[in-house]
PDB file of N, CA and C in Angstrom:
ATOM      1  N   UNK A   1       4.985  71.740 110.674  1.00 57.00           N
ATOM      2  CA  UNK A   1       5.064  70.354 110.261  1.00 57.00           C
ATOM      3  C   UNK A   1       3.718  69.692 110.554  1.00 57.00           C
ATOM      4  N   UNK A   2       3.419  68.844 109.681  1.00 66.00           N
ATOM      5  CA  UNK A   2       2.010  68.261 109.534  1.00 66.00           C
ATOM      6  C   UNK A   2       2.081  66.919 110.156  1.00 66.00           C
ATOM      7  N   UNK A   3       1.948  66.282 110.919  1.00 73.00           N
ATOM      8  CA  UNK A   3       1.473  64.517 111.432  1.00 73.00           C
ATOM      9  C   UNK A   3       0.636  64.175 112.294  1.00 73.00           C
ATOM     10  N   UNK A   4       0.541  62.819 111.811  1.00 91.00           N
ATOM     11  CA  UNK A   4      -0.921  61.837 112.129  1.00 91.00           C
ATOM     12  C   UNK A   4       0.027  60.751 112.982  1.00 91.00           C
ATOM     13  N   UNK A   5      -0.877  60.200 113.319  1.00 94.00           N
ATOM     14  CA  UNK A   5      -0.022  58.927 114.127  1.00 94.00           C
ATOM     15  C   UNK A   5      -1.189  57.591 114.388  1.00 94.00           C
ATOM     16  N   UNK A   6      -0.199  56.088 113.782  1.00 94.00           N
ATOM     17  CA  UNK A   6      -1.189  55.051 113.958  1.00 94.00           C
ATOM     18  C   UNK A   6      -0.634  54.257 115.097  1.00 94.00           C
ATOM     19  N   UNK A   7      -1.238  53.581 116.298  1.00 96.00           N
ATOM     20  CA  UNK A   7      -1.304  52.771 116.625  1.00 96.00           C
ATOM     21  C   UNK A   7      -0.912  51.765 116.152  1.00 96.00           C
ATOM     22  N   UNK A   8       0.108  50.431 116.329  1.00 96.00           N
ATOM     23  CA  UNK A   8       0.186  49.392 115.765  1.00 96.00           C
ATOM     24  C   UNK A   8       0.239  48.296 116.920  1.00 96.00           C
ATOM     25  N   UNK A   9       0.073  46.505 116.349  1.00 96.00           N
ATOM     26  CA  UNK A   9       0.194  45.887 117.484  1.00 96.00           C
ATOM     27  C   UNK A   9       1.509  45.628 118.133  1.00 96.00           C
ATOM     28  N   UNK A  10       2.223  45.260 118.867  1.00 93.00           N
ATOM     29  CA  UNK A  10       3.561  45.217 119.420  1.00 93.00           C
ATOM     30  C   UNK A  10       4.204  46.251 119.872  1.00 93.00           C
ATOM     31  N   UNK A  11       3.193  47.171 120.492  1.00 96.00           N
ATOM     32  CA  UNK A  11       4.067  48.791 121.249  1.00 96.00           C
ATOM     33  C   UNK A  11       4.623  49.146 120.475  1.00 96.00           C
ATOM     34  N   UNK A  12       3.997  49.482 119.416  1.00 97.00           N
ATOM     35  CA  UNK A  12       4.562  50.087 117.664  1.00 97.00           C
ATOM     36  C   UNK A  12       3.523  51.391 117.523  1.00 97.00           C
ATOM     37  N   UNK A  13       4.041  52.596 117.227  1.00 97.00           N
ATOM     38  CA  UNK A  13       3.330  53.602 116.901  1.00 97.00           C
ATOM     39  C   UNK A  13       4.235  54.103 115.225  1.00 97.00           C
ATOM     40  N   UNK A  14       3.010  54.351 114.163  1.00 96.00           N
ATOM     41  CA  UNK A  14       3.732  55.094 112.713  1.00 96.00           C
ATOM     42  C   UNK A  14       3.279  56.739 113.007  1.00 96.00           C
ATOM     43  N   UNK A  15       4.095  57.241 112.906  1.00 95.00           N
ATOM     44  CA  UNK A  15       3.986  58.721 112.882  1.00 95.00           C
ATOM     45  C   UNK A  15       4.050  59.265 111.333  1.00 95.00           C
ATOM     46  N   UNK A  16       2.925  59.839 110.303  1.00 94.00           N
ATOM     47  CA  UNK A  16       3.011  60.307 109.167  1.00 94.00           C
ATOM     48  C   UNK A  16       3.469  61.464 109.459  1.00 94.00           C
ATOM     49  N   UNK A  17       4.560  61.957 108.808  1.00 92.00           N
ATOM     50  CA  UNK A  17       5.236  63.021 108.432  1.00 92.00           C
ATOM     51  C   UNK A  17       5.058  64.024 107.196  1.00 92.00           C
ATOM     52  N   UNK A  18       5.095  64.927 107.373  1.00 88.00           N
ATOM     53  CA  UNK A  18       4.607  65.847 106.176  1.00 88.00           C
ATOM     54  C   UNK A  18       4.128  65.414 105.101  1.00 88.00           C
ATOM     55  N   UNK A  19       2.520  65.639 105.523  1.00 83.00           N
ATOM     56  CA  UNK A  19       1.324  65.385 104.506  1.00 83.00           C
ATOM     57  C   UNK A  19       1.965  63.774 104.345  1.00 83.00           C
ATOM     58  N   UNK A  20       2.102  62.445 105.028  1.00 84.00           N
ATOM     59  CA  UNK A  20       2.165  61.610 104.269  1.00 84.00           C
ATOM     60  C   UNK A  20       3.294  61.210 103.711  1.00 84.00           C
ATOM     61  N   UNK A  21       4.161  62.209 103.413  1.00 92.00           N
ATOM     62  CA  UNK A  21       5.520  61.678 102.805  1.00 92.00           C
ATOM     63  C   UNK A  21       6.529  61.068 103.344  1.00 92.00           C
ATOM     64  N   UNK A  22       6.196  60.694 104.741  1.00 95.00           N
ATOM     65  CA  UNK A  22       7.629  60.749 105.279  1.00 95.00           C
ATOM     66  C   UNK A  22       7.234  59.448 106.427  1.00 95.00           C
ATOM     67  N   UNK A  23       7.154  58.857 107.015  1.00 96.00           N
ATOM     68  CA  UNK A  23       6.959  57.743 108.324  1.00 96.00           C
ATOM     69  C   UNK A  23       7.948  57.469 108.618  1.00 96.00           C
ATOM     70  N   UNK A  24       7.443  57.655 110.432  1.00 97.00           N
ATOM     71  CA  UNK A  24       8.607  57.118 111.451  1.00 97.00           C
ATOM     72  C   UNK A  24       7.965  56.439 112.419  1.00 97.00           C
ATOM     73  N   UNK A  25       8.626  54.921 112.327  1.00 97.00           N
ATOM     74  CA  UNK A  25       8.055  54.187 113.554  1.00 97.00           C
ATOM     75  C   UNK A  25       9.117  53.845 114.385  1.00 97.00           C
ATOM     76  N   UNK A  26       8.226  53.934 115.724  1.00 97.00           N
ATOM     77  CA  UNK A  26       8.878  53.882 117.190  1.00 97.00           C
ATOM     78  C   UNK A  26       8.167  52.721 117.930  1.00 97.00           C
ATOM     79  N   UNK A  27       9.223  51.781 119.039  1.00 97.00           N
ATOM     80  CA  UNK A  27       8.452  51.154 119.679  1.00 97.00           C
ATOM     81  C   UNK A  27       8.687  51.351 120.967  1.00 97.00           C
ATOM     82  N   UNK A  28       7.397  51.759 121.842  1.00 97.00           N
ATOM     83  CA  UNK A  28       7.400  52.213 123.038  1.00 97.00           C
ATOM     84  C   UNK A  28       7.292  51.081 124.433  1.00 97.00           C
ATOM     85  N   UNK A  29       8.454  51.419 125.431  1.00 97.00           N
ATOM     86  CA  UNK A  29       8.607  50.606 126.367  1.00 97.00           C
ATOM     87  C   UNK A  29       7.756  51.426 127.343  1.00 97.00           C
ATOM     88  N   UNK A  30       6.742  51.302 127.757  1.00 95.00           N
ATOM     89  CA  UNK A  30       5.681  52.161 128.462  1.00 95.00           C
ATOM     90  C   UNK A  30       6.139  51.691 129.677  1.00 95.00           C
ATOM     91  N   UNK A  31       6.590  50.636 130.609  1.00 97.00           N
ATOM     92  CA  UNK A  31       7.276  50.655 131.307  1.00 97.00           C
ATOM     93  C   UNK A  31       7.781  51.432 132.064  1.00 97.00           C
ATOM     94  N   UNK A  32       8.932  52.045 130.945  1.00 97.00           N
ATOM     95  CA  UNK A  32      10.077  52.309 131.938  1.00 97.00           C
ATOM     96  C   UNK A  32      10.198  53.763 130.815  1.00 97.00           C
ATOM     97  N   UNK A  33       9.021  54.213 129.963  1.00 97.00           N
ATOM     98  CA  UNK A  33       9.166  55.639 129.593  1.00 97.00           C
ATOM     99  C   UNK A  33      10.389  55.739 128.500  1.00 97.00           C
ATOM    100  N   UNK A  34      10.803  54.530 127.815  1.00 98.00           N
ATOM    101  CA  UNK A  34      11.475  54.882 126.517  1.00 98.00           C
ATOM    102  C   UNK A  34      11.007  54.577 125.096  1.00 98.00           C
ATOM    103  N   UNK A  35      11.412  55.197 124.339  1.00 98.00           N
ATOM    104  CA  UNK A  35      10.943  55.105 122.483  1.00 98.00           C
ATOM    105  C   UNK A  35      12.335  54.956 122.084  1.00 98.00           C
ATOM    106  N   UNK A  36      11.970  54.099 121.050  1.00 98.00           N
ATOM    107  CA  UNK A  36      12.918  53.525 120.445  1.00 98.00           C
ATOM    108  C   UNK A  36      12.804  53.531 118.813  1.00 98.00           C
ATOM    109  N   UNK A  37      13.507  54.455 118.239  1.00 98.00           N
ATOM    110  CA  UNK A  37      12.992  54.709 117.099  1.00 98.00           C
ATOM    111  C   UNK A  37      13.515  53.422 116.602  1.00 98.00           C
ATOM    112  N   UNK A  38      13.050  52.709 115.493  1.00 97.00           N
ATOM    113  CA  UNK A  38      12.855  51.878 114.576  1.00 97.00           C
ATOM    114  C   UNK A  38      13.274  51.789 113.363  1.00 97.00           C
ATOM    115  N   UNK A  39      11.768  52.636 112.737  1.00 98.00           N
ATOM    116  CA  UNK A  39      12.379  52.819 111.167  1.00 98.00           C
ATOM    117  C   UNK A  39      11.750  54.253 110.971  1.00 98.00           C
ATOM    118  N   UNK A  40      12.852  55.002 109.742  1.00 97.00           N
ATOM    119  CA  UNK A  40      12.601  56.822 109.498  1.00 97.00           C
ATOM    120  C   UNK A  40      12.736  56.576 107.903  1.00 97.00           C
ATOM    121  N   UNK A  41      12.054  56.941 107.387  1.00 97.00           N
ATOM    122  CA  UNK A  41      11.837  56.952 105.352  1.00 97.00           C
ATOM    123  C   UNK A  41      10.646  57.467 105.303  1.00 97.00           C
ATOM    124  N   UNK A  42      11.052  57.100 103.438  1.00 96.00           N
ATOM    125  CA  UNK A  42       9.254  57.679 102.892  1.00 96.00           C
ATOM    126  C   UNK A  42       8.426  56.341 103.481  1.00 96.00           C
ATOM    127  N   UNK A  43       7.860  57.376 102.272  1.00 93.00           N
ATOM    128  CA  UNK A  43       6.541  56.441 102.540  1.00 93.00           C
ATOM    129  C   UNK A  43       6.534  54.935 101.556  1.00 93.00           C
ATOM    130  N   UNK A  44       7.256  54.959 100.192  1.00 94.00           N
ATOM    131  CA  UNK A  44       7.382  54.209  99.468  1.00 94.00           C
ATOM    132  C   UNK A  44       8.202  52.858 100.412  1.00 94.00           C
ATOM    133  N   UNK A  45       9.440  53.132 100.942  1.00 96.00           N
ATOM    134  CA  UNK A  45      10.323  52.946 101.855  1.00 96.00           C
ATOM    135  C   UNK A  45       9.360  51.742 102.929  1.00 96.00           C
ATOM    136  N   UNK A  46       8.518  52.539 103.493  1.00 95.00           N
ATOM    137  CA  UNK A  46       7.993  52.030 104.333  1.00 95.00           C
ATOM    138  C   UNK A  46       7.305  51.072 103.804  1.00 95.00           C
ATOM    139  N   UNK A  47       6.845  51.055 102.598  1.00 93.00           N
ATOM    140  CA  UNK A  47       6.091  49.678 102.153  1.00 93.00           C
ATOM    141  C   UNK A  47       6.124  48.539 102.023  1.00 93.00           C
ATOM    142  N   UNK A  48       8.026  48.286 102.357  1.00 95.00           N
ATOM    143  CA  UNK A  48       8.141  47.289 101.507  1.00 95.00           C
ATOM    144  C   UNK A  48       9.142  46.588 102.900  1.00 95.00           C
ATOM    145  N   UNK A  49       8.496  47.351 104.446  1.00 95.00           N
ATOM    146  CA  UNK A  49       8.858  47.243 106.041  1.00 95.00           C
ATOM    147  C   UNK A  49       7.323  46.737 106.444  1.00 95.00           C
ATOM    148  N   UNK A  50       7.895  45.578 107.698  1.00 94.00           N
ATOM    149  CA  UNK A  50       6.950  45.249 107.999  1.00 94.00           C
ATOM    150  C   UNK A  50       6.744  46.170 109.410  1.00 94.00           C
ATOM    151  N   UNK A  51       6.189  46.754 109.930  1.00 94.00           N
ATOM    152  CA  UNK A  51       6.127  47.946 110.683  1.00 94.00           C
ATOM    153  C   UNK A  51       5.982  47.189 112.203  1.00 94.00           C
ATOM    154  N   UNK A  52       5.037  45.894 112.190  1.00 92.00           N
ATOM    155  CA  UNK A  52       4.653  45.250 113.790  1.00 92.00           C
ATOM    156  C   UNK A  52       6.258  44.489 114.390  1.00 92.00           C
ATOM    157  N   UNK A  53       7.149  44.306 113.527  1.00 92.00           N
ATOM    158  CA  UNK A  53       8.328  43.178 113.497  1.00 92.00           C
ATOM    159  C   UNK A  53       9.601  43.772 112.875  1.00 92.00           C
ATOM    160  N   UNK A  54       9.656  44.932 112.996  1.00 91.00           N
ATOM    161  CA  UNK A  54      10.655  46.094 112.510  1.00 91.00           C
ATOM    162  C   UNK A  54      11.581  46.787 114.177  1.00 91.00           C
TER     163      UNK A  54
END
């Protein structure tokens, strides 16, 4: 499996999923060591998510 991963502001990370097709964002409580998945789709999917407020 192929992924990249962006940084976002609000303890938001996008993880690209195979080649691009696929994003999953998580927001991380660095805290206390939990992820919290968010949102899982394409990529089209994801466009039309605001990723910092998701």
């Amino acid at each position: 499996m192929y992924a990249t991963a962006s940084i976002l502001p609000n303890n938001r990370v996008v993880f690209n999923i195979r080649g691009n097709q696929y994003r999953l964002v998580v927001a991380i409580n660095y805290a206390y060591g939990i992820v919290y998945i968010r949102f899982v789709g394409t990529h089209q999917e994801y466009d039309r998510v605001d990723a910092t407020t998701i």
